[in-house]
XYZ file of C-alpha atoms in Angstrom:
689
model
C -77.477 -233.308 -130.032
C -76.908 -235.722 -127.103
C -73.827 -237.829 -126.793
C -74.192 -241.633 -127.078
C -72.994 -242.089 -123.493
C -75.708 -239.763 -122.181
C -78.444 -241.538 -124.193
C -77.272 -244.933 -122.842
C -77.292 -243.621 -119.291
C -80.776 -242.126 -119.719
C -82.120 -245.407 -121.061
C -80.771 -247.352 -118.055
C -82.236 -244.849 -115.589
C -85.647 -244.955 -117.363
C -85.759 -248.740 -117.227
C -84.839 -248.720 -113.565
C -87.543 -246.227 -112.650
C -90.149 -248.210 -114.570
C -89.141 -251.386 -112.756
C -88.068 -253.074 -115.923
C -85.424 -255.765 -115.774
C -82.100 -254.337 -116.870
C -79.627 -255.872 -119.260
C -76.679 -255.381 -116.890
C -77.851 -257.837 -114.252
C -75.034 -260.204 -113.314
C -72.510 -258.274 -115.349
C -68.831 -259.072 -114.619
C -67.270 -256.892 -111.913
C -70.364 -256.554 -109.686
C -70.236 -257.334 -105.923
C -73.330 -259.309 -104.920
C -72.618 -260.064 -101.238
C -70.078 -259.338 -98.488
C -69.925 -261.631 -95.423
C -67.793 -260.581 -92.425
C -67.232 -263.005 -89.512
C -65.180 -262.078 -86.465
C -63.814 -259.250 -88.607
C -62.770 -256.032 -86.929
C -65.836 -254.858 -84.931
C -68.323 -257.254 -86.597
C -69.086 -260.648 -85.102
C -71.125 -261.640 -88.146
C -72.255 -259.182 -90.789
C -73.847 -259.787 -94.206
C -74.107 -256.982 -96.721
C -75.658 -257.194 -100.208
C -74.934 -254.105 -102.327
C -77.608 -252.930 -104.769
C -77.071 -252.736 -108.464
C -76.690 -248.984 -108.348
C -75.001 -246.476 -106.082
C -74.728 -247.721 -102.487
C -74.541 -245.516 -99.411
C -73.410 -247.008 -96.081
C -74.769 -244.973 -93.177
C -74.437 -245.410 -89.433
C -73.193 -243.930 -86.188
C -69.534 -243.486 -85.398
C -67.964 -246.833 -84.525
C -70.791 -248.852 -86.079
C -68.380 -250.480 -88.560
C -68.947 -248.540 -91.777
C -65.247 -248.504 -92.725
C -65.008 -252.209 -91.815
C -67.308 -253.001 -94.777
C -64.943 -251.276 -97.234
C -61.926 -252.828 -95.472
C -63.529 -256.272 -95.814
C -64.108 -255.741 -99.547
C -60.501 -254.565 -100.040
C -59.163 -257.414 -97.902
C -61.210 -259.967 -99.833
C -59.781 -258.622 -103.082
C -56.201 -259.175 -101.872
C -55.454 -256.012 -99.963
C -52.364 -256.099 -97.701
C -52.206 -254.917 -94.103
C -50.295 -251.822 -95.150
C -52.926 -250.965 -97.781
C -55.628 -251.275 -95.098
C -53.855 -249.007 -92.603
C -52.845 -251.900 -90.329
C -49.405 -252.962 -89.191
C -50.339 -256.656 -89.384
C -53.191 -258.813 -90.719
C -53.855 -260.111 -87.199
C -55.138 -256.614 -86.339
C -58.188 -257.379 -88.583
C -59.412 -260.162 -86.261
C -62.187 -259.114 -83.925
C -60.962 -258.536 -80.376
C -61.470 -261.641 -78.237
C -61.580 -264.003 -81.209
C -58.799 -266.219 -82.464
C -60.440 -268.158 -85.310
C -60.118 -266.789 -88.816
C -59.606 -267.873 -92.376
C -56.245 -266.786 -93.796
C -56.632 -264.870 -97.018
C -53.541 -263.363 -98.666
C -52.701 -262.152 -102.089
C -49.429 -264.007 -102.379
C -51.067 -267.352 -103.211
C -51.891 -270.615 -101.491
C -55.354 -272.253 -101.683
C -57.200 -269.413 -99.930
C -58.948 -268.097 -103.086
C -61.628 -269.979 -104.997
C -63.265 -268.708 -108.167
C -66.861 -269.463 -109.314
C -68.562 -268.884 -112.634
C -71.965 -267.193 -113.173
C -73.762 -270.435 -112.252
C -71.881 -270.856 -108.948
C -69.569 -273.619 -110.049
C -65.973 -273.560 -108.763
C -63.460 -272.889 -111.546
C -60.032 -274.550 -110.984
C -57.144 -272.087 -111.315
C -53.418 -272.981 -111.083
C -52.287 -269.699 -109.567
C -55.194 -267.963 -107.782
C -53.160 -264.916 -106.749
C -52.092 -264.134 -110.303
C -55.628 -264.758 -111.571
C -56.981 -262.323 -108.947
C -54.450 -259.679 -110.007
C -55.476 -260.183 -113.630
C -59.193 -259.744 -112.758
C -58.519 -256.571 -110.746
C -56.502 -255.169 -113.623
C -59.238 -256.033 -116.141
C -61.913 -254.153 -114.116
C -59.579 -251.300 -113.108
C -60.152 -252.031 -109.423
C -57.425 -250.328 -107.336
C -56.793 -251.990 -103.999
C -53.844 -249.869 -102.911
C -55.728 -246.597 -102.694
C -55.187 -245.243 -99.200
C -56.877 -242.086 -98.116
C -55.061 -238.810 -97.940
C -55.314 -238.828 -94.178
C -53.728 -242.282 -93.997
C -50.924 -241.079 -96.206
C -50.413 -238.103 -93.942
C -50.223 -240.421 -90.944
C -47.657 -242.525 -92.766
C -45.597 -239.455 -93.554
C -45.810 -238.351 -89.936
C -44.709 -241.798 -88.793
C -41.795 -241.755 -91.214
C -40.784 -238.290 -90.007
C -40.840 -239.583 -86.449
C -38.747 -242.537 -87.585
C -36.366 -240.130 -89.341
C -36.014 -238.027 -86.190
C -35.247 -241.070 -84.046
C -32.865 -242.453 -86.725
C -30.907 -239.192 -86.516
C -30.771 -239.578 -82.738
C -29.593 -243.174 -83.143
C -26.917 -242.167 -85.636
C -25.670 -239.416 -83.343
C -25.614 -241.853 -80.420
C -23.567 -244.279 -82.526
C -21.173 -241.456 -83.332
C -20.939 -240.678 -79.636
C -20.130 -244.332 -78.878
C -17.455 -244.425 -81.592
C -15.876 -241.225 -80.309
C -15.957 -242.554 -76.739
C -14.329 -245.794 -77.870
C -11.710 -243.850 -79.812
C -10.965 -241.695 -76.747
C -10.588 -244.833 -74.610
C -8.170 -246.344 -77.142
C -6.167 -243.120 -77.282
C -5.995 -242.998 -73.481
C -4.668 -246.565 -73.489
C -1.999 -245.558 -75.994
C -1.049 -242.551 -73.879
C -0.734 -244.819 -70.834
C 1.344 -247.259 -72.889
C 3.728 -244.481 -73.928
C 3.880 -243.224 -70.342
C 5.088 -246.641 -69.208
C 7.509 -246.849 -72.127
C 8.873 -243.403 -71.310
C 9.514 -244.460 -67.709
C 11.421 -247.537 -68.924
C 13.523 -245.502 -71.360
C 14.201 -242.874 -68.720
C 15.447 -245.548 -66.309
C 17.831 -246.872 -68.979
C 18.909 -243.290 -69.715
C 19.881 -242.669 -66.090
C 21.863 -245.930 -65.911
C 23.780 -245.085 -69.093
C 24.516 -241.617 -67.831
C 25.935 -243.031 -64.579
C 28.041 -245.522 -66.546
C 29.305 -242.744 -68.800
C 30.461 -240.711 -65.780
C 32.418 -243.696 -64.424
C 34.115 -244.419 -67.762
C 34.907 -240.713 -68.104
C 36.760 -240.788 -64.785
C 38.775 -243.848 -65.861
C 39.629 -242.229 -69.191
C 40.724 -239.061 -67.447
C 43.055 -241.076 -65.209
C 44.550 -242.912 -68.195
C 45.191 -239.690 -70.080
C 46.944 -238.214 -67.040
C 49.174 -241.286 -66.754
C 49.889 -241.147 -70.490
C 51.577 -237.782 -70.165
C 53.792 -239.073 -67.357
C 54.887 -242.109 -69.363
C 55.710 -240.224 -72.559
C 59.123 -239.147 -71.270
C 60.108 -242.675 -70.271
C 58.892 -243.972 -73.606
C 60.933 -241.327 -75.393
C 64.065 -242.307 -73.447
C 63.556 -245.947 -74.377
C 63.184 -245.026 -78.036
C 66.410 -243.036 -77.937
C 68.248 -246.042 -76.559
C 66.803 -248.245 -79.266
C 67.841 -245.751 -81.935
C 71.446 -245.985 -80.768
C 71.256 -249.748 -80.962
C 69.555 -249.522 -84.336
C 72.458 -247.511 -85.738
C 74.810 -250.395 -85.025
C 72.309 -252.875 -86.389
C 71.947 -250.991 -89.667
C 75.684 -250.783 -90.121
C 76.089 -254.506 -89.660
C 72.960 -255.197 -91.648
C 74.386 -253.496 -94.718
C 77.373 -255.788 -94.626
C 75.118 -258.766 -94.136
C 73.062 -257.678 -97.154
C 76.204 -257.492 -99.242
C 77.145 -260.977 -98.139
C 73.681 -262.288 -98.951
C 73.785 -260.619 -102.356
C 77.058 -262.324 -103.202
C 75.797 -265.655 -101.951
C 72.668 -265.300 -104.082
C 74.821 -264.524 -107.104
C 76.870 -267.635 -106.425
C 73.678 -269.731 -106.189
C 72.393 -268.239 -109.439
C 75.704 -268.943 -111.159
C 75.618 -272.512 -109.943
C 72.079 -272.925 -111.218
C 73.030 -271.407 -114.582
C 76.104 -273.625 -114.753
C 73.973 -276.684 -114.049
C 71.449 -275.691 -116.730
C 74.202 -274.923 -119.230
C 75.924 -278.219 -118.481
C 72.630 -280.101 -118.917
C 72.067 -278.327 -122.238
C 75.541 -279.268 -123.457
C 74.978 -282.894 -122.500
C 71.664 -282.938 -124.368
C 73.257 -281.371 -127.452
C 76.118 -283.860 -127.313
C 73.698 -286.778 -127.159
C 71.712 -285.434 -130.127
C 74.901 -284.905 -132.132
C 76.050 -288.460 -131.450
C 72.580 -289.764 -132.326
C 72.471 -287.828 -135.619
C 75.984 -288.825 -136.598
C 74.815 -292.444 -136.764
C 71.732 -291.514 -138.831
C 73.117 -289.166 -141.454
C 71.246 -290.864 -144.281
C 67.827 -290.921 -142.536
C 65.602 -287.946 -143.417
C 63.598 -288.423 -140.214
C 66.647 -288.088 -137.971
C 66.059 -284.354 -137.410
C 62.881 -285.306 -135.487
C 64.707 -287.559 -133.043
C 65.526 -291.240 -132.693
C 61.976 -292.089 -131.508
C 60.579 -290.708 -134.745
C 63.115 -292.709 -136.757
C 62.121 -295.916 -134.964
C 58.398 -295.103 -135.325
C 58.724 -294.517 -139.071
C 60.677 -297.773 -139.428
C 57.961 -299.666 -137.555
C 55.271 -298.125 -139.776
C 57.230 -299.132 -142.859
C 57.537 -302.716 -141.633
C 53.835 -302.937 -140.751
C 52.283 -300.840 -143.515
C 50.025 -303.771 -144.514
C 48.064 -303.234 -141.282
C 46.735 -299.969 -142.726
C 44.200 -299.466 -145.469
C 46.278 -296.521 -146.617
C 49.779 -295.922 -145.374
C 49.908 -292.900 -142.983
C 51.712 -289.824 -144.276
C 54.165 -288.185 -141.898
C 55.842 -286.621 -140.258
C 54.473 -283.781 -142.405
C 57.603 -281.645 -142.073
C 59.603 -284.250 -144.005
C 57.264 -283.853 -147.010
C 57.279 -280.032 -147.221
C 59.893 -278.256 -149.365
C 60.673 -274.626 -149.986
C 60.684 -273.340 -153.527
C 63.805 -271.824 -154.976
C 64.294 -268.154 -154.253
C 62.796 -268.271 -150.769
C 64.806 -266.113 -148.370
C 66.224 -267.258 -145.059
C 63.818 -265.031 -143.082
C 60.821 -266.457 -144.952
C 62.012 -269.994 -144.204
C 62.337 -269.142 -140.507
C 58.783 -267.701 -140.439
C 57.286 -270.726 -142.190
C 59.241 -273.130 -139.998
C 58.129 -271.380 -136.789
C 54.470 -271.287 -137.881
C 54.401 -274.974 -138.872
C 56.915 -276.338 -136.325
C 54.210 -277.890 -134.117
C 52.661 -279.460 -137.206
C 55.901 -280.863 -138.607
C 55.675 -284.078 -136.556
C 51.973 -284.631 -137.345
C 50.618 -287.548 -139.393
C 47.565 -287.633 -141.636
C 45.311 -290.615 -142.166
C 42.763 -291.719 -144.700
C 40.284 -293.099 -142.166
C 39.566 -293.516 -138.479
C 40.613 -297.201 -138.378
C 44.120 -296.347 -139.646
C 44.360 -293.660 -137.004
C 43.465 -296.187 -134.281
C 46.146 -298.617 -135.475
C 48.687 -295.788 -135.589
C 47.952 -294.779 -131.980
C 48.902 -298.291 -130.816
C 52.330 -297.936 -132.492
C 52.769 -294.353 -131.278
C 52.464 -295.298 -127.598
C 55.523 -297.548 -127.926
C 57.692 -294.736 -129.317
C 56.699 -291.841 -127.041
C 54.984 -290.009 -129.894
C 53.213 -286.737 -129.012
C 52.136 -285.280 -132.315
C 50.756 -281.736 -132.390
C 46.984 -281.231 -132.605
C 47.212 -277.687 -133.870
C 47.597 -276.423 -137.431
C 48.664 -273.094 -138.871
C 48.461 -271.432 -142.321
C 51.105 -269.950 -144.613
C 51.704 -268.624 -148.145
C 51.194 -271.348 -150.703
C 53.601 -269.913 -153.271
C 56.789 -270.325 -151.234
C 56.618 -274.023 -150.357
C 55.987 -277.260 -152.198
C 54.564 -280.669 -151.185
C 55.400 -284.271 -152.100
C 51.784 -285.274 -151.581
C 48.587 -283.328 -152.345
C 47.028 -284.747 -149.160
C 49.553 -282.776 -147.140
C 48.550 -279.573 -148.905
C 44.879 -280.337 -148.311
C 45.553 -280.933 -144.627
C 47.394 -277.628 -144.221
C 44.741 -275.731 -146.152
C 41.800 -277.324 -144.312
C 43.220 -277.050 -140.819
C 45.505 -274.020 -141.014
C 44.046 -271.922 -143.857
C 47.565 -271.362 -145.167
C 46.198 -269.617 -148.250
C 44.976 -266.745 -145.979
C 48.369 -265.866 -144.418
C 50.429 -263.103 -146.022
C 54.250 -262.836 -145.599
C 55.532 -259.280 -146.015
C 59.116 -258.085 -146.395
C 58.993 -255.040 -144.053
C 57.114 -253.910 -140.971
C 56.270 -250.525 -142.538
C 54.499 -252.243 -145.428
C 52.588 -254.474 -142.989
C 51.517 -251.484 -140.902
C 50.343 -249.629 -143.989
C 48.348 -252.579 -145.328
C 46.642 -253.675 -142.083
C 46.078 -250.288 -140.415
C 43.504 -249.383 -143.075
C 41.901 -252.674 -144.079
C 43.288 -256.159 -144.465
C 43.766 -257.550 -147.992
C 40.911 -259.604 -149.341
C 40.748 -263.222 -148.041
C 43.696 -262.563 -145.702
C 43.557 -263.462 -141.988
C 46.794 -261.829 -140.866
C 50.287 -260.904 -142.045
C 53.782 -261.978 -140.885
C 57.061 -260.042 -140.912
C 60.464 -261.376 -139.741
C 62.490 -258.988 -137.552
C 66.207 -259.408 -138.259
C 67.225 -257.387 -135.204
C 65.122 -259.260 -132.656
C 65.034 -262.618 -134.493
C 61.278 -262.883 -133.933
C 58.016 -262.809 -135.913
C 55.587 -259.854 -135.929
C 51.908 -260.658 -136.600
C 49.562 -257.955 -137.980
C 45.740 -257.964 -137.824
C 42.983 -255.561 -138.821
C 39.420 -254.981 -137.590
C 40.620 -253.716 -135.166
C 44.198 -253.023 -136.133
C 46.683 -254.701 -133.781
C 50.111 -256.376 -133.881
C 51.905 -258.996 -131.761
C 55.542 -259.980 -131.399
C 56.607 -263.583 -130.826
C 59.492 -264.964 -128.775
C 62.906 -265.378 -130.368
C 62.661 -267.883 -133.228
C 64.938 -270.873 -133.624
C 67.415 -270.619 -136.472
C 67.534 -274.414 -136.763
C 64.889 -275.439 -139.346
C 62.842 -278.639 -139.356
C 61.342 -278.166 -142.832
C 63.591 -279.281 -145.738
C 66.521 -279.785 -143.381
C 69.062 -282.607 -143.863
C 71.024 -284.264 -141.090
C 74.270 -282.571 -142.040
C 72.816 -279.098 -141.766
C 71.162 -280.079 -138.507
C 74.471 -281.343 -137.106
C 76.185 -278.083 -138.011
C 73.477 -276.124 -136.197
C 73.673 -278.350 -133.127
C 77.472 -278.015 -132.980
C 77.122 -274.226 -133.097
C 74.650 -274.355 -130.234
C 77.025 -276.632 -128.298
C 79.921 -274.193 -128.769
C 77.747 -271.273 -127.647
C 76.642 -273.214 -124.565
C 80.279 -274.012 -123.727
C 81.236 -270.331 -123.952
C 78.312 -269.412 -121.711
C 79.326 -272.054 -119.171
C 82.932 -270.765 -119.081
C 81.767 -267.178 -118.482
C 79.564 -268.243 -115.587
C 82.418 -270.295 -114.101
C 84.744 -267.280 -114.145
C 82.175 -265.066 -112.376
C 81.602 -267.780 -109.789
C 85.310 -268.152 -109.030
C 85.668 -264.369 -108.696
C 82.918 -264.190 -106.067
C 84.341 -267.099 -104.088
C 87.804 -265.559 -103.987
C 86.512 -262.171 -102.754
C 86.635 -260.977 -99.148
C 83.198 -261.710 -97.648
C 84.034 -261.433 -93.978
C 82.130 -259.033 -91.743
C 83.605 -256.893 -89.035
C 81.955 -258.322 -85.935
C 83.343 -255.542 -83.728
C 81.289 -252.927 -85.656
C 78.075 -254.985 -85.641
C 78.103 -255.822 -81.884
C 76.836 -253.848 -78.932
C 78.043 -254.370 -75.454
C 75.984 -256.643 -73.286
C 75.748 -253.879 -70.712
C 73.947 -251.476 -73.116
C 71.432 -254.110 -74.132
C 70.649 -254.999 -70.510
C 70.117 -251.286 -69.784
C 67.486 -250.967 -72.562
C 65.756 -254.091 -71.274
C 65.593 -252.658 -67.741
C 63.951 -249.412 -68.946
C 61.315 -251.298 -70.901
C 60.612 -253.643 -67.967
C 60.010 -250.726 -65.575
C 57.676 -248.971 -68.050
C 55.777 -252.214 -68.610
C 55.177 -252.649 -64.868
C 53.672 -249.153 -64.595
C 51.442 -249.697 -67.603
C 50.174 -253.000 -66.171
C 48.774 -251.119 -63.157
C 46.670 -248.934 -65.495
C 45.212 -251.609 -67.731
C 44.647 -254.306 -65.088
C 40.881 -254.135 -65.698
C 41.136 -254.160 -69.507
C 44.089 -256.504 -70.215
C 43.437 -260.125 -69.282
C 46.939 -261.368 -70.038
C 50.260 -259.544 -70.552
C 52.731 -260.806 -73.142
C 55.616 -262.536 -71.367
C 59.031 -260.873 -71.161
C 61.483 -263.355 -72.568
C 65.113 -263.068 -71.399
C 67.225 -262.983 -74.540
C 70.493 -264.831 -74.431
C 73.055 -262.382 -75.686
C 75.272 -263.703 -78.424
C 78.377 -262.152 -79.916
C 77.441 -262.719 -83.547
C 75.254 -260.459 -85.662
C 72.306 -262.817 -85.702
C 72.106 -262.827 -81.888
C 72.304 -259.040 -81.750
C 69.596 -258.644 -84.380
C 67.337 -260.977 -82.407
C 67.900 -259.056 -79.145
C 67.406 -255.686 -80.814
C 64.228 -256.877 -82.480
C 62.869 -258.325 -79.233
C 63.535 -255.107 -77.311
C 61.877 -253.079 -80.054
C 58.907 -255.450 -80.128
C 58.487 -255.277 -76.359
C 58.610 -251.503 -76.444
C 56.013 -251.480 -79.198
C 53.965 -254.071 -77.317
C 53.888 -251.902 -74.202
C 52.853 -248.910 -76.296
C 50.157 -250.956 -77.985
C 48.888 -252.189 -74.615
C 48.651 -248.663 -73.318
C 46.985 -247.479 -76.542
C 44.621 -250.445 -76.352
C 43.506 -249.446 -72.843
C 42.950 -245.884 -73.947
C 41.211 -246.914 -77.174
C 38.993 -249.358 -75.292
C 37.873 -246.673 -72.849
C 37.290 -244.165 -75.636
C 35.323 -246.763 -77.599
C 33.243 -247.500 -74.508
C 32.625 -243.794 -74.055
C 31.492 -243.461 -77.693
C 29.248 -246.509 -77.448
C 27.657 -245.269 -74.240
C 27.164 -241.809 -75.727
C 25.639 -243.395 -78.831
C 23.251 -245.379 -76.631
C 22.391 -242.237 -74.673
C 21.673 -240.350 -77.898
C 19.515 -243.212 -79.131
C 17.580 -243.398 -75.859
C 17.165 -239.623 -75.907
C 15.760 -239.805 -79.443
C 13.349 -242.509 -78.345
C 12.257 -240.417 -75.350
C 11.641 -237.442 -77.625
C 9.729 -239.654 -80.030
C 7.614 -241.033 -77.169
C 6.946 -237.518 -75.880
C 5.955 -236.421 -79.371
C 3.603 -239.385 -79.696
C 2.051 -238.631 -76.303
C 1.532 -235.020 -77.365
C -0.058 -236.132 -80.635
C -2.398 -238.539 -78.873
C -3.273 -235.945 -76.228
C -4.150 -233.461 -78.957
C -6.228 -236.130 -80.664
C -8.021 -236.820 -77.365
C -8.775 -233.104 -76.981
C -10.109 -232.969 -80.531
C -12.186 -236.096 -79.971
C -13.534 -234.684 -76.696
C -14.590 -231.523 -78.499
C -16.321 -233.660 -81.119
C -18.002 -235.647 -78.356
C -19.290 -232.473 -76.705
C -20.668 -231.264 -80.019
C -22.328 -234.609 -80.672
C -23.824 -234.603 -77.153
C -25.380 -231.205 -77.829
C -26.708 -232.478 -81.142
C -28.145 -235.548 -79.412
C -29.997 -233.403 -76.861
C -31.333 -231.135 -79.585
C -32.504 -233.932 -81.871
C -33.828 -235.951 -78.927
C -36.204 -233.111 -78.122
C -37.272 -232.944 -81.769
C -37.792 -236.702 -81.916
C -39.962 -236.675 -78.767
C -42.149 -234.052 -80.366
C -42.874 -236.511 -83.166
C -43.123 -239.570 -80.930
C -42.634 -239.915 -77.191
C -41.930 -243.592 -77.650
C -38.498 -244.364 -79.063
C -38.573 -245.866 -82.552
C -35.861 -248.414 -83.333
C -35.245 -248.602 -87.058
C -32.734 -250.443 -89.196
C -33.147 -248.042 -92.090
C -30.707 -245.194 -92.616
C -31.837 -241.608 -92.367
C -31.160 -241.071 -96.077
C -33.396 -244.003 -96.960
C -36.184 -242.701 -94.673
C -35.765 -239.180 -96.037
C -36.145 -240.425 -99.610
C -39.270 -242.348 -98.597
C -40.734 -239.194 -97.041
C -39.967 -237.175 -100.161
C -41.647 -239.764 -102.364
C -44.690 -239.992 -100.045
C -45.094 -236.216 -99.872
C -44.858 -235.972 -103.643
C -47.493 -238.707 -104.012
C -49.723 -236.966 -101.427
C -49.370 -233.703 -103.268
C -50.420 -235.326 -106.520
C -53.463 -236.950 -104.858
C -54.477 -233.667 -103.274
C -54.286 -231.996 -106.650
C -56.564 -234.675 -108.105
C -59.093 -234.446 -105.222
C -59.244 -230.687 -105.001
C -60.522 -229.935 -108.463
C -61.610 -226.449 -109.326
C -65.168 -225.325 -108.294
C -65.998 -224.524 -111.887
C -65.415 -228.128 -112.940
C -67.516 -229.504 -110.066
C -70.399 -227.036 -110.754
C -70.413 -227.851 -114.435
C -70.542 -231.616 -113.786
C -73.285 -231.182 -111.171
C -75.393 -229.152 -113.618
C -74.989 -231.768 -116.310
C -76.119 -234.608 -114.057
C -79.060 -232.526 -112.761
C -80.302 -231.807 -116.261
C -79.994 -235.481 -117.114
C -82.077 -236.506 -114.091
C -84.818 -233.962 -114.790
C -85.014 -234.995 -118.419
C -85.485 -238.634 -117.502
C -87.997 -237.773 -114.802
C -90.113 -235.709 -117.186
C -90.200 -238.495 -119.745
C -91.345 -241.008 -117.150
C -94.274 -238.858 -115.957
C -95.461 -237.741 -119.405
C -95.319 -241.087 -121.091
């Protein structure tokens, strides 16, 4: 049974042989006419293909391939697809007129329908591509030979690209060698400069070494003279020390007398102050504010006379309104009084306006009330006014202070943990008459200064007078004791023996002569280093101790000065020697560094030169290979890797095409037999019908 495709083919062949009109006339995809003008080798050529298989025959060079090239070009083929480097190569030689046809667009293409009418198309190039795709017409279908030529050209390009790359490497290496040579020259010049400085420093070092050697030689010669001068000064110093001890004793006694006078003055001033206070209190025995001074008494009287100026009468001084409860011990009273003493003269107010009015009165009576508050046990004192208690509690937290009878109990309680709601504890020391404060977290204790035995809290004028009189008596006894000590010092023998604290003028002049001679010799040595020599003052000899001390000190200073001058010259030369040696070492390090750099660069130049020689050999080798591919040099901007990849892809494509072209003989024979049988069958039907 025949296949449908074979029957259809047989029917078309039968109709054609009988001269019948076929149904496929003017079918889409047929080429009716090709017109070539000034195209390749044709001046004007018209070709009308038949409706069946067309064979183009002719001699070599007659333009057979130009017909196919024209068809491909008309269907949008590019110069590369046509085996040309440029479209201008398609123009016939000697002609310059042509119609530009390209696949990329423009108005070069025009499309007609079956009746010959022009069909408007927005994008002709895309429409052409769509038509070619619809009819499976392949424009880019170069021959195998063309592909081989392309591969050969790319291999030639690859060979010359390798040569170009090697030449670029050679240029880079040459440039690098030139730069390294410049650096070597630079370090050569730098080495010469450093070497010149090195020689100068070495010459300077030799000169300083000679000077230092001379100074050291002179130093040995002067040591004996210096030793003799020191011996003379030691003899003089023995006399000075002997007299100095007596002078120290005299000064000590004089200082004691001055101290006694100062103490007597202070004691006398204290007695006068106590006497004034006693007289003042004796006239104010019935005034409870008298213990705070006459200014406080006058201030309180003024407040009493002007109480209507206040919204609420100020309360104070606070100490006058605090009382101890019965059973409170003397030590507890002293502790409370010392803690609240600064607060005893304070006033409290109901409002800010009353405070402002009070300040105007206070300035007239020299009032300086305390701004600090302290706290104390609430169960050992009492208050005339609850406002006072509130003030002490608010500002001093008196409910958080604990008074303890013994230090051992305080240590036990606060070394572990403080009692609840307790800030610190107080203990009165009977032996030292002071207060000991104990804290916890961390545990610590502090001791105050000696506390006053004269109380301000709950103290009447009579008791205060008794205390002041006791203080006055004690001050009087202290004054008398100081007076007796003062009289004893004044009556003592405070004369000094001037014969033992004096040296003869002859001995002093002898020491001065020795020092002067030594100084003159030393000046010769350090004339270049010492710009100015300390002057030698002539000391006027006096017979008292002060004059001798001055002369002895001056001689000692001059001796020390001469020694220092000599040491300064020596030290200066040694310092110069060290500095020069340091500079020499530094220059030597720099020279070594420069030499090392030169060596490194020279080695790099040798390495680069070796690389250059290798590259030169490679250039010669690849140049010969490149000339085998193409005698004419090919300049390319593509890298060798890019060209190599193109060659690989082209060779792979060529291989695939060759595999498609070179089908097996069996397949070709089978197809040929099938077509032959088909032709004979059709032929027989035509002649027997």
